[in-house]
Every structure is written in C-alpha cells, then in structure tokens.
Short mmCIF file of C-alpha atoms in Angstrom, two decimals:
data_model
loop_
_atom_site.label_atom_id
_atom_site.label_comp_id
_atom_site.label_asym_id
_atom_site.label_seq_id
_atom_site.Cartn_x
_atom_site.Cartn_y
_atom_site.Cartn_z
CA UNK B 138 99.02 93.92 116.12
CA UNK B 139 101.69 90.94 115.59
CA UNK B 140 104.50 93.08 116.00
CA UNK B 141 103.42 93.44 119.38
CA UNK B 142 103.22 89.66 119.99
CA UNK B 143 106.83 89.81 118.96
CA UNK B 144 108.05 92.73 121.34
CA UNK B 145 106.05 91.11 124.29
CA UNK B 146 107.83 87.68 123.29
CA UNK B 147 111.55 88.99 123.25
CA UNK B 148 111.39 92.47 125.67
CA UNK B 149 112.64 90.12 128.62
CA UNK B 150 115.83 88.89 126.64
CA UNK B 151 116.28 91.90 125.23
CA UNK B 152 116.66 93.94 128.23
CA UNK B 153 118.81 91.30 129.40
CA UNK B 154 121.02 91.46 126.34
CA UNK B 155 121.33 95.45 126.07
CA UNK B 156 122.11 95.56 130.04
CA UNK B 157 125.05 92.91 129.32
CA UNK B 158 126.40 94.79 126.44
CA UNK B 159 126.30 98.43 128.35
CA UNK B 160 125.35 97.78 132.01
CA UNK B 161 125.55 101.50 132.57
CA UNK B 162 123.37 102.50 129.51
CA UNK B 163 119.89 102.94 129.07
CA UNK B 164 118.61 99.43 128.31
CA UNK B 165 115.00 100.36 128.29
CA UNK B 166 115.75 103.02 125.46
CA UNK B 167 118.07 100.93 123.57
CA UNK B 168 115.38 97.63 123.20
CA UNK B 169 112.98 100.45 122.55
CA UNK B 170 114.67 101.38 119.19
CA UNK B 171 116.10 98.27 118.52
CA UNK B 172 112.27 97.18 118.13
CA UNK B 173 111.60 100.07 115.84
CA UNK B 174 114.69 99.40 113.96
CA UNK B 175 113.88 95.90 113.42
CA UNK B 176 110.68 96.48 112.31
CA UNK B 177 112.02 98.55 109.69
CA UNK B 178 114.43 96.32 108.78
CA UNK B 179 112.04 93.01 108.50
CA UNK B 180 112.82 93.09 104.80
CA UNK B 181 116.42 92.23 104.96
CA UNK B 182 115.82 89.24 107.35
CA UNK B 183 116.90 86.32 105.97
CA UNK B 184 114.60 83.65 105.34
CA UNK B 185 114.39 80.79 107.27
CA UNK B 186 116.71 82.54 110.19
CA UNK B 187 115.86 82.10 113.88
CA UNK B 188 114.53 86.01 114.51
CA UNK B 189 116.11 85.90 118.04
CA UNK B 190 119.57 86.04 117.57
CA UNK B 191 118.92 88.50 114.66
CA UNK B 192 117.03 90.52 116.92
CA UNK B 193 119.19 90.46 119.86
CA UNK B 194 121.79 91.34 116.92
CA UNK B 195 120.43 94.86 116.92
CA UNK B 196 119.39 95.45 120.38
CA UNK B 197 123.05 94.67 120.77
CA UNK B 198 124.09 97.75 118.56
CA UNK B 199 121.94 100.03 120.39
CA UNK B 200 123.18 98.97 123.41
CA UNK B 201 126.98 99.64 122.21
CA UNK B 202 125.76 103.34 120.83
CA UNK B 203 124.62 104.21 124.07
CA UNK B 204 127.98 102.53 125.38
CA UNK B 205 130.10 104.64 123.73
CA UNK B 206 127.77 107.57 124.27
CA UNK B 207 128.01 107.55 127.79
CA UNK B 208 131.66 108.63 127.62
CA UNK B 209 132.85 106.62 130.87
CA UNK B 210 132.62 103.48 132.50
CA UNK B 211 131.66 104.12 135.82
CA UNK B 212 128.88 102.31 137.06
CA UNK B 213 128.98 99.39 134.53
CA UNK B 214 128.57 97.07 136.79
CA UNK B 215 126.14 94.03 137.23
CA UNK B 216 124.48 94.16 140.81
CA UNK B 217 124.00 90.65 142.22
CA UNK B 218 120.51 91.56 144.22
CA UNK B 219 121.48 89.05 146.85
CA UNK B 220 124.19 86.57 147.09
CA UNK B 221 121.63 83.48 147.42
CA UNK B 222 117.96 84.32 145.92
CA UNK B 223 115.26 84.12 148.80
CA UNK B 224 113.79 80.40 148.91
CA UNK B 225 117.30 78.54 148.13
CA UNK B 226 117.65 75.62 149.20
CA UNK B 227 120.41 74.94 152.09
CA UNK B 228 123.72 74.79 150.29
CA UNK B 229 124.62 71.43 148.71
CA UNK B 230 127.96 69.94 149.06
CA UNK B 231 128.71 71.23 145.21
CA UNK B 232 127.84 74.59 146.25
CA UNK B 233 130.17 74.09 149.52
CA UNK B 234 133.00 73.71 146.95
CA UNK B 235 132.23 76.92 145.25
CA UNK B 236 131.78 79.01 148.24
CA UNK B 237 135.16 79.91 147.93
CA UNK B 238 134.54 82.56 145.91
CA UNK B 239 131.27 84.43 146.16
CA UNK B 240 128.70 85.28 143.68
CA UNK B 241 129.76 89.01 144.40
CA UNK B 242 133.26 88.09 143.99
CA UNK B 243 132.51 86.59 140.51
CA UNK B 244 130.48 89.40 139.45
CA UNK B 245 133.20 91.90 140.23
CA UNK B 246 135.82 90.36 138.28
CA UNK B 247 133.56 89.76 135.28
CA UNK B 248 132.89 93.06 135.26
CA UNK B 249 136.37 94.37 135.37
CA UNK B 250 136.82 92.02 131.88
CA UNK B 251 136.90 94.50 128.62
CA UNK B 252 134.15 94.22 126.85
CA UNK B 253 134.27 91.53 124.38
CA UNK B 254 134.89 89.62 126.85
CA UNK B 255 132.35 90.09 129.61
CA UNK B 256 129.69 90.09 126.41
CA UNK B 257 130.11 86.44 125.08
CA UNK B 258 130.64 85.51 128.69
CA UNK B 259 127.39 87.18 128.94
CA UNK B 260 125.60 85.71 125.99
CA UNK B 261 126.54 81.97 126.49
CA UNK B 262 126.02 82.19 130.31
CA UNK B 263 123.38 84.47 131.23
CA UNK B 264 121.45 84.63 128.15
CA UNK B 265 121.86 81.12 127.54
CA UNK B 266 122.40 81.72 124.24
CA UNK B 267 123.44 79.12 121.87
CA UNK B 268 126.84 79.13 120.57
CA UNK B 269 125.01 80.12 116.53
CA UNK B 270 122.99 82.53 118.84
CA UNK B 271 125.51 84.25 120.26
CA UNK B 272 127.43 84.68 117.11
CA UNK B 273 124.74 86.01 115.41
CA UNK B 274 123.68 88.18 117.98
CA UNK B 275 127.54 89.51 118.80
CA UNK B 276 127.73 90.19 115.28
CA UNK B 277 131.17 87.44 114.92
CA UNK B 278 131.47 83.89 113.63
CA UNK B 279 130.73 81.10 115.59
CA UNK B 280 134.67 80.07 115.52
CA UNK B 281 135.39 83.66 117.28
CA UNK B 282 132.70 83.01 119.89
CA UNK B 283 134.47 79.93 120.74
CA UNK B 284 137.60 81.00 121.12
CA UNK B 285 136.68 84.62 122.40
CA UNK B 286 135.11 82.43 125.10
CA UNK B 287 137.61 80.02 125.76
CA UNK B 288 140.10 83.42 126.65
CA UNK B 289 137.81 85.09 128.22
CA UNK B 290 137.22 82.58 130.77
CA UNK B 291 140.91 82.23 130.99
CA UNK B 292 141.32 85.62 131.73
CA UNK B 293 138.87 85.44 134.66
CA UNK B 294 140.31 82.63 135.77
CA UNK B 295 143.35 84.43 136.19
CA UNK B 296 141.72 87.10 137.59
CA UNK B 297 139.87 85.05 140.50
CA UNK B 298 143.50 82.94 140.96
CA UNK B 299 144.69 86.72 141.97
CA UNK B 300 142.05 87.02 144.08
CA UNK B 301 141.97 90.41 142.73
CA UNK B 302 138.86 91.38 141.01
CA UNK B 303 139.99 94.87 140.17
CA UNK B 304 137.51 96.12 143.19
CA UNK B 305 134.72 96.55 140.54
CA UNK B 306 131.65 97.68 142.68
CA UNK B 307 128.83 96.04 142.85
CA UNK B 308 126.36 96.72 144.75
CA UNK J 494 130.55 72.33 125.57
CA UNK J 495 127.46 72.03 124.94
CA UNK J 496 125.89 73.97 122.32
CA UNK J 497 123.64 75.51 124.66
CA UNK J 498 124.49 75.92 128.36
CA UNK J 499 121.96 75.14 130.92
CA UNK J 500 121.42 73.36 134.02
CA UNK J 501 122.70 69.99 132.81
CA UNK J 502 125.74 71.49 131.91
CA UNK J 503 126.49 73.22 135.98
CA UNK J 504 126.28 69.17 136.71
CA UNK J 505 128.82 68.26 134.16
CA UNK J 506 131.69 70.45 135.40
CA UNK J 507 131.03 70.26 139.17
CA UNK J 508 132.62 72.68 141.00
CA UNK J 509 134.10 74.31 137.71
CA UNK J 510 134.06 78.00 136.93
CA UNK J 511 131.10 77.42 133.87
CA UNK J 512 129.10 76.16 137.07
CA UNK J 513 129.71 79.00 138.64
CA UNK J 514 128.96 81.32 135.92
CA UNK J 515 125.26 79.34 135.10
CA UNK J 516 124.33 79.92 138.54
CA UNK J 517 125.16 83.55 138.59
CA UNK J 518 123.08 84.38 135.98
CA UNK J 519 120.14 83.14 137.94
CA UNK J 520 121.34 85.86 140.77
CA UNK J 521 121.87 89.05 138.55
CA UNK J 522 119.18 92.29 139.26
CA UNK J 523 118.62 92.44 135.48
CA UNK J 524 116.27 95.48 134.84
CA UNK J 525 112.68 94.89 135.10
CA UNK J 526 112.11 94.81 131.32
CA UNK J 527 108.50 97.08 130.87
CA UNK J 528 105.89 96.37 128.28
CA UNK J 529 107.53 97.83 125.37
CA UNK J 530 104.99 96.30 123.21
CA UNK J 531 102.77 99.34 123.09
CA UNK J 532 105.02 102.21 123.39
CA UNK J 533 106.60 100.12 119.85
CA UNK J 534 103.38 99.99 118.34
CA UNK J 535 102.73 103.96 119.17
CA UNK J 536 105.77 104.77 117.45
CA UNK J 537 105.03 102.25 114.23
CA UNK J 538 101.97 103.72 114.14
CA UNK J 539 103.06 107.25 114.57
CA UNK J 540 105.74 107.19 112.35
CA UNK J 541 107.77 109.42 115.12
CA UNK J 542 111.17 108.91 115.90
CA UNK J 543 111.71 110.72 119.69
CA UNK J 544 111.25 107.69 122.52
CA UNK J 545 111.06 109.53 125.65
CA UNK J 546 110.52 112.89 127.01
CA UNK J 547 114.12 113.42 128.06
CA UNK J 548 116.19 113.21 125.76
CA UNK J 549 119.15 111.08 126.96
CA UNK J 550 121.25 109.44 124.16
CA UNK J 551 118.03 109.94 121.59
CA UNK J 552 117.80 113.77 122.03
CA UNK J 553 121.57 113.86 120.84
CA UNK J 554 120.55 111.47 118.01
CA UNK J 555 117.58 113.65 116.78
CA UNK J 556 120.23 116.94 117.08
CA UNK J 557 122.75 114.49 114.53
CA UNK J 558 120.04 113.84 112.27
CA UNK J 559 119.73 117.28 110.98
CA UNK J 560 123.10 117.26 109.82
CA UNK J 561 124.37 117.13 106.33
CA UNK J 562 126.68 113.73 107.22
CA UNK J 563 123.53 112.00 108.72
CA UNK J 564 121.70 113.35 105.64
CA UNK J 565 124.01 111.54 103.56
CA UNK J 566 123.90 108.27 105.64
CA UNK J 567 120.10 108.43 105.12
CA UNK J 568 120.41 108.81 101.51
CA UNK J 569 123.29 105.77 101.62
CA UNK J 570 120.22 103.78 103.16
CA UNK J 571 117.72 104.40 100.67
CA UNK J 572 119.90 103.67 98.10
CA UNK J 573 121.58 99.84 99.70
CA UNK J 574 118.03 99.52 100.23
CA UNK J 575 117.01 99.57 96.66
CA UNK J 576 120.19 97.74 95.58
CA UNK J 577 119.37 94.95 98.04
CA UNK J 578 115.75 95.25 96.15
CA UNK J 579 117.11 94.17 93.01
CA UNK J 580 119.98 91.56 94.59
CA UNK J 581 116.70 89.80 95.88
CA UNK J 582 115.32 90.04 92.67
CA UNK J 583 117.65 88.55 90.62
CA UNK J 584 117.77 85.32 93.30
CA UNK J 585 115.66 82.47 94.45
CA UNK J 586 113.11 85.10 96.33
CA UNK J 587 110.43 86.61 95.31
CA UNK J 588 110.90 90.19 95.08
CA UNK J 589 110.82 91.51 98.58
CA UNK J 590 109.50 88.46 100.17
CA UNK J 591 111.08 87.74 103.52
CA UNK J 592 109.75 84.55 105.53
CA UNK J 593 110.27 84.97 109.45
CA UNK J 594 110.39 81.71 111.88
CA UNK J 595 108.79 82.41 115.55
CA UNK J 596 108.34 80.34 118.62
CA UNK J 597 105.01 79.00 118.79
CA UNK J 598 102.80 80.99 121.08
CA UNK J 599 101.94 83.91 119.60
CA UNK J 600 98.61 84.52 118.40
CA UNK J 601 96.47 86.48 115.62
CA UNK J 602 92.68 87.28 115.52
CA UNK J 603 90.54 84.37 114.94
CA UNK J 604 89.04 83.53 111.29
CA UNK J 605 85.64 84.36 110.97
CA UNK J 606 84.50 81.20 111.97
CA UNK J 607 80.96 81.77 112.86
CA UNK J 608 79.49 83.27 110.03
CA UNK J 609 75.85 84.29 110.32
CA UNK J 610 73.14 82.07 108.40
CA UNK J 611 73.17 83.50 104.60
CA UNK J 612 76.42 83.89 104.73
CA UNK J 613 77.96 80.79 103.32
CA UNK J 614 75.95 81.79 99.76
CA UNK J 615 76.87 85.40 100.27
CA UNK J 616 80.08 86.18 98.69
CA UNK J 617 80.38 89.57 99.27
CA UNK J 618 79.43 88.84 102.66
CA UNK J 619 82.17 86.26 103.08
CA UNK J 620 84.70 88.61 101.91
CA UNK J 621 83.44 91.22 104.77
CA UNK J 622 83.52 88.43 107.14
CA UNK J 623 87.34 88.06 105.98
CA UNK J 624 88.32 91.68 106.81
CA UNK J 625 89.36 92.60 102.69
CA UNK J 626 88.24 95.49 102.32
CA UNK J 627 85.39 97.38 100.81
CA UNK J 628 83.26 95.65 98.66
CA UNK J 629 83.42 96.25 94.80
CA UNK J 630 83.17 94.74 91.56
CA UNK J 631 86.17 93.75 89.16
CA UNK J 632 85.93 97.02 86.90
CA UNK J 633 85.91 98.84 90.48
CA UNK J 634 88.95 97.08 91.47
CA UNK J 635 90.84 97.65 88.69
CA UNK J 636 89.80 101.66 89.66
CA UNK J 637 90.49 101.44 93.15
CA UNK J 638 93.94 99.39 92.93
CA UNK J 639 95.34 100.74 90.11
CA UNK J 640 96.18 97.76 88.39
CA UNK J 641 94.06 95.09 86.19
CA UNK J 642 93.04 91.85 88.50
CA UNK J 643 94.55 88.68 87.68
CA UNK J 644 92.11 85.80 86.84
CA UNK J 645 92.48 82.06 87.29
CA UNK J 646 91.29 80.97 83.87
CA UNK J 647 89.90 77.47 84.26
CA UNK J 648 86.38 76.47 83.36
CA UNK J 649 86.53 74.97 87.03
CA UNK J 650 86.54 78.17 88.55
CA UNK J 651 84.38 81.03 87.83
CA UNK J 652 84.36 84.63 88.23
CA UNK J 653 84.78 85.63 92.22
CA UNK J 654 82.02 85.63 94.15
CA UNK J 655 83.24 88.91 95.69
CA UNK J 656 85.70 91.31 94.80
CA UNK J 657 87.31 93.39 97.55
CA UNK J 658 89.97 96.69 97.87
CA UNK J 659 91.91 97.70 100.79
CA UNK J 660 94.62 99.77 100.24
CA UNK J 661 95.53 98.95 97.09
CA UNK J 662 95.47 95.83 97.69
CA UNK J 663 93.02 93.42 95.61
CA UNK J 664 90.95 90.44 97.58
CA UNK J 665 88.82 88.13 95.73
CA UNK J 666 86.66 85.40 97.20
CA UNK J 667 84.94 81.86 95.86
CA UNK J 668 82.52 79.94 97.75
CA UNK J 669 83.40 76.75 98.23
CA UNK J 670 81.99 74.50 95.49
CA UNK J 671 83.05 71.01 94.42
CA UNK J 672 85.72 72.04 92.38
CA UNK J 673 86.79 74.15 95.28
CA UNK J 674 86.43 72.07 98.92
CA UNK J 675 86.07 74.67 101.69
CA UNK J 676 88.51 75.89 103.63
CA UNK J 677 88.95 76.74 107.33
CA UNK J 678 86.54 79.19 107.39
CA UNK J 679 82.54 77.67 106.19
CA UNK J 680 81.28 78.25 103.35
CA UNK J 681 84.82 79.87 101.23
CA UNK J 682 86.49 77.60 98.67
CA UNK J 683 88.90 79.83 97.86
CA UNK J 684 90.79 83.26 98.39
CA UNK J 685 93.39 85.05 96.20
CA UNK J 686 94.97 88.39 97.45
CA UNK J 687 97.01 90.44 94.74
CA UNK J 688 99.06 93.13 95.62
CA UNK J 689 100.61 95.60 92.95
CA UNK J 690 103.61 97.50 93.21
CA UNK J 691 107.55 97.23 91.59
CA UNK J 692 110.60 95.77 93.60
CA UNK J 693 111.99 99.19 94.29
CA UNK J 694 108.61 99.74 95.77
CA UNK J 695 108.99 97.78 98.47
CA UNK J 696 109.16 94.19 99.82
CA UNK J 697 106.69 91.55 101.84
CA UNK J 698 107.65 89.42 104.50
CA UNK J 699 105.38 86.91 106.37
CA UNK J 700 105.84 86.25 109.95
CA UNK J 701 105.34 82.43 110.26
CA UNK J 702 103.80 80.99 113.94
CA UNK J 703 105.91 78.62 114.17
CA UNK J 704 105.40 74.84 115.25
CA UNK J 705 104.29 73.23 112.74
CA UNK J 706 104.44 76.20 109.59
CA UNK J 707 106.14 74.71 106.61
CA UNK J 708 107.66 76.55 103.61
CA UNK J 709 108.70 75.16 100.31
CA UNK J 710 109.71 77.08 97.27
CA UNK J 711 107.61 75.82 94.17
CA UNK J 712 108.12 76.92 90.52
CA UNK J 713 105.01 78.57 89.38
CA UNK J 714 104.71 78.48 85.72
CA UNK J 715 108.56 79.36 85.36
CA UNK J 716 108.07 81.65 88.17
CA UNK J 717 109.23 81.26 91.77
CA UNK J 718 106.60 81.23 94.47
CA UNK J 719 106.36 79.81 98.21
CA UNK J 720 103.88 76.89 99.17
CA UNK J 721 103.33 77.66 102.90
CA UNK J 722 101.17 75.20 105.12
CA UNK J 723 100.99 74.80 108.36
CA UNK J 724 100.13 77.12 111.19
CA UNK J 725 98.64 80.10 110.49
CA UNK J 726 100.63 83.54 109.60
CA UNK J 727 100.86 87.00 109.30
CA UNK J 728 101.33 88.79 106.65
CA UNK J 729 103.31 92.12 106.80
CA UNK J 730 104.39 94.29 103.46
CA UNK J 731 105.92 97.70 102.95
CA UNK J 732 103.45 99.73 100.77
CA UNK J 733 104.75 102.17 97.86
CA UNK J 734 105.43 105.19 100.31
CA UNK J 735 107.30 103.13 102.88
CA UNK J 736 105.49 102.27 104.84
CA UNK J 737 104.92 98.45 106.71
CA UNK J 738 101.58 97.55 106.96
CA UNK J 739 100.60 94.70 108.82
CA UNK J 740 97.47 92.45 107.44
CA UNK J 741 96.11 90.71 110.99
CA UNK J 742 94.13 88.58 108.98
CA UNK J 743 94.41 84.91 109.56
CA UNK J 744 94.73 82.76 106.14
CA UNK J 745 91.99 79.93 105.71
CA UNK J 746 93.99 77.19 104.00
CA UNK J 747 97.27 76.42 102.86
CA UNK J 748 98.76 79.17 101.05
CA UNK J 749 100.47 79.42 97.50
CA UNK J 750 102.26 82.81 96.63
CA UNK J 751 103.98 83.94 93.73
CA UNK J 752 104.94 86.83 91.76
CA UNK J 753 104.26 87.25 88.33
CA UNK J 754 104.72 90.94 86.99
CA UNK J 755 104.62 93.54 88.90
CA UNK J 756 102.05 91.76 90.74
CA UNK J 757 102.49 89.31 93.79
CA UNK J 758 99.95 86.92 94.02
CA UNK J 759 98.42 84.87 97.60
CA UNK J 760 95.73 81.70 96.66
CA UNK J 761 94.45 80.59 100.42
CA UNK J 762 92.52 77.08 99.54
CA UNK J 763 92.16 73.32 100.85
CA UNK J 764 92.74 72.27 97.24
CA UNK J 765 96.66 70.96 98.19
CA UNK J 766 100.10 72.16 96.55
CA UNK J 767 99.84 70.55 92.90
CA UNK J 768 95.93 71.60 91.67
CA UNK J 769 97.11 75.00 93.63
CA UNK J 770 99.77 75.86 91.54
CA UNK J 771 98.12 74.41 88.43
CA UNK J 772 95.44 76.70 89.16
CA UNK J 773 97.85 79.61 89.55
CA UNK J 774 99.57 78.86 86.22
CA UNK J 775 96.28 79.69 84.93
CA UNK J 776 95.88 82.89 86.04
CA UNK J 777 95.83 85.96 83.82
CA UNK J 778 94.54 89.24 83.19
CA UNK J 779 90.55 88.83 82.52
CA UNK J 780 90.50 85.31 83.29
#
C-alpha cells in the first residue's frame, strides 16, 4: 500500500511535531489520526504543495485537541535525555562559550514560553522546518512566523538574562 | 536567517542563542515514533474509527460523535465537501483531481516486466499481467462498469486487444504495434484506464514519486487534462460510496489524463505529449 510508504516516510517528524505542540499529550495517538485524517482529506490537497508541511499541518491540530483535552499543563515538558549525547566530542571552545547556560537550563525556560511561542521555536529549530514549512504547518503566514519568532526568542532571551527559567521540570 | 536552519547556520551566530537552540534539538528524548504504517493501513482498510484499546482522548471523541452537534458538524462536512467538488470544477482542475509531490524514495510494486513467452501477442494476457481486472469484452464492460467505453477513433489504432473491469473501473490494453512503440512494460503499446462517476461522486488524486515526475496541464480537445512524465506514480481515487481506493499499479509510459463527461480518462504510452493528446481528442463512444 502507498499510503503506507507515506506514514513510514513522515511518522518520525510527525511524532516530533505533535510532542512539540502538546509535550504532555498523546503523540502516538494524535499522528495516528492525523494519518487517517489526511488520508481522508487527500482530495483537498492542493496541487503542486510540498505534502509535509500540509501534513505536519494536521498532526499539529491533533496534537492541540489533545492539548486542550488534557485540561492542565503539568508535565509539558521536553526531557533533555542527557545534557551531552554519549560519543560527543570533548567540548570545543564555541561550546565553552555556551556552557554558561546548560542544555537543561535552555529546555526549562523554553518550556515555561506559552505556547505559540515554544511551537515556532519548535518548528524552525527542532524540526528544522523551513520558514514556508513552518507556516504551513502552524497554520499562520510566513510574515507571523517571522515575527512570532523574532519575540519569542526575545522573550527567552529575557528569560535566560533572569536566570530564571520559571523552574519548569525537566527531567 | 536562513530559510532553513541547520548546522551551517549554529556556525554563523557563534555563541548566539539560535546556536544554542540547533544544538538542543539534537539532545531532546523525542518519543520513539512506532511503525504507524500498519496500524494506518488497518484502520483505512477497516473503515473503523477507535485507535486504541483505552480510550484516552479518542474514547471521549467516539462518546461526542453520537451527539446531535457532532451530527451536524458531520453533515457541515459532507456538504463543504461537495461545494469544494464543484469550486474544483468550475477551475483549472479536473474534477477531483489532486496531484501530490513526495520525496523520492518511496516505492510501488514493479511493472510486470517479465512477461512469460506468448505473452507479448496475448492481450488479454497483458492486461492480467497489468493487474486490471477481470478479463471481458467491450459489451461486458459496458455491463460490468456501468457506463459505455470510450474509444480512440483513429484508423491507427484498433479495437483493444483486451478489455478489463475492476471495480468499476474500465482498463483497455493495445499491443505495441508500429503505430504504437512499446512502452515500459514488453510487448504493450498502449493503456487507457476510464473511470466513471460525477464530481459530487468523488475526486482522484495521484501521489507523484518525486525526483524527476513532471506535470503539465494540457488542453485536451477544449478540455483540461494533465500530461504527467517522469517517475512513476500512484494513483489513488475516492469511489461513489466514499471510499479511497488505492490502484498500486505502476503506469508503463508517460501518462495523459483528462476528463471528458462524466468520465475521466488515463492513456499510459511511449507515443510523447502531442500524438497523445491528438489521440485522446479522438476518443469517443464506439470508437
């Protein structure tokens, strides 16, 4: 079956994108239906689209419904597995500089960003997500990802400048 | 900044918090993401709705859908559904046609490439080889799929060498001949598929392999159509209960498709774009 091709192509990302969008929902579930639902929905694709973004578009709703379903935001959190991945390197002289702040650090005060925020953060940085992508796939226009972006990051800049990431956990 | 971020880009602000941010995403315990591909397909297949055994968010879905508001949504659906039917109609696309752009990679079952000695004479066996259906002849077809084949009639081209049904849908095959140079698969000159159904019926789509897959919207007759070339494709349509149905099948040549009545029409042949669509201007009902 093609459709499978498709699912196998884009689970990865799509995983990736629903746990950005609700890090405390069920991201399994929501690319599950968002699959289904795009399947169905094939026939209003536009022609000549990229299918990722469009995809990622819906996976991104289902995410949010489970979001708002889950009635509280405890436990949205993204969990750094370890602060360097096994096999690194020794730290360069760049990463010297940025040892100031830890991954964990930057983690926790991403996640105590609203939404909106921590999601195009999420989409340009850790989806690596173009900025057309990321528009589509937020459902905005590609001005509002730029400057949703540029205030986001401002706002975590303040954030880290406090030195007060809100205590998010993170485990 | 760049359009897309990557690793180039950590170099370019040194130091800087987008640096920062690029390597974090390397370090986040994203959930392992399963193999959703079959537990999809089960529920394509199945037509079911319910994903898991527990419930979670779905079971409170399911309990909404019984209700008279979620009733009404439904019925909203159907009915944007229909009106995007006829929008599409009354544009540049053929009526329900949607055309799909994928990464390169993915991959359908081969063409029958190695055909068994016979065959290449044998149109009803190169039709079998081609996976359209059940073998019949054009008054069966017009029996089986409801509506009355259309022809291609040119003294260069004969009656098909094999007539096919599969779900209502209509195959006919040509051996190759000169007038018709073979295609990718030995021995076949020349494939048309014709598929019945209105636009509030349903709609087509083709999922294109990307790479090198071109598409180019042709006038056919006074009628728009698609010239695709290129990689080979899928083919997925919604049939008259609502259903998508997914045709595996490879094509075996460049591919011309149009819709002319309530009929959309596929030509799969090595003859190129222009003697493609003057062939298809020829087509009507008889021949």
């Amino acid at each position: 079956m093609a459709y499978e091709e498709l699912v196998r192509r884009y689970q990865d990302v799509a995983v990736r994108t629903a746990h950005v969008i609700a890090p405390n929902g069920d991201a399994e579930d929501a690319c599950q239906e968002a699959f289904v639902k795009a399947h169905a929905a094939l026939g209003r694709f536009r022609p000549g689209s990229p299918f990722r973004p469009w995809l990622l578009r819906i996976v991104a709703n289902e995410a949010r419904n489970r979001r708002r379903s889950a009635m509280r935001r405890t436990g949205l959190v993204l969990r750094a597995a370890e602060d360097r991945p096994s096999g690194d390197a020794a730290p360069s002289p760049e990463s010297a500089v940025l040892a100031g702040e830890s991954r964990a650090g930057l983690l926790a005060a991403i996640n105590g960003l609203r939404d909106e925020d921590r999601e195009v953060i999420g989409a340009r940085y850790f989806l690596d997500l173009s900025e057309a992508e990321a528009a589509e796939a937020l459902g905005i226009p590609r001005g509002t990802v730029k400057s949703r972006l540029s205030r986001a990051l401002g706002r975590l800049r303040a954030q880290l400048d406090d030195g007060n990431p809100r205590g998010v956990t993170h485990g | 900044m760049a359009d897309r971020l990557g690793p180039g880009v950590s170099g370019t602000v040194a130091g800087g918090l987008e640096a920062r941010l690029a390597d974090l995403g390397g370090a986040i315990a994203w959930p392992a993401a399963p193999d959703l591909a079959v537990r999809v397909s089960h529920r394509l297949t199945a037509g079911s709705v319910p994903t898991r055994p527990d419930r979670g968010v779905w079971g409170t879905w399911g309990a909404w859908s019984g209700r008279p508001l979620r009733r009404s949504l439904l019925a909203a659906a159907a009915l944007l559904l229909v009106i995007v039917a006829v929008a599409v109609a009354a544009g540049l696309l053929l009526p329900g046609l949607r055309i799909i752009t994928l990464p390169p990679g993915a991959t359908l079952p081969p063409v029958a490439s190695q055909l068994p000695p016979g065959a290449a004479s044998d149109g009803t066996l190169l039709g079998r080889r081609l996976g359209l259906g059940t073998a019949t002849d054009l008054a069966g077809a017009e029996q089986l799929a409801g509506f009355a084949p259309l022809l291609p009639a040119t003294p260069d081209v004969g009656p098909p060498d094999g007539v096919f049904v599969s779900a209502g849908r209509l195959g006919l095959v040509w051996r190759a001949t000169r007038d018709l140079p073979e295609t990718e698969v030995p021995g076949v000159g020349l494939v048309v598929t014709e598929f019945g159904g209105l636009i509030d019926e349903g709609w087509y789509e083709k999922l294109l392999f990307a790479g090198a897959t071109t598409v180019e919207p042709v006038r056919v007759g006074g009628l728009d159509g698609y010239w695709v070339t290129g990689e080979p494709h899928a083919l997925f349509y919604r049939d008259a209960e609502g259903r998508t149905v997914e045709e595996t099948r490879r094509m075996v040549g460049d591919v011309l498709i149009w819709r002319q009545g309530d009929l959309t029409l596929r030509i799969e042949s090595s003859l190129g774009q222009e003697a493609t669509i003057a062939l298809a201007e020829t087509f009507r009902t008889g021949g």
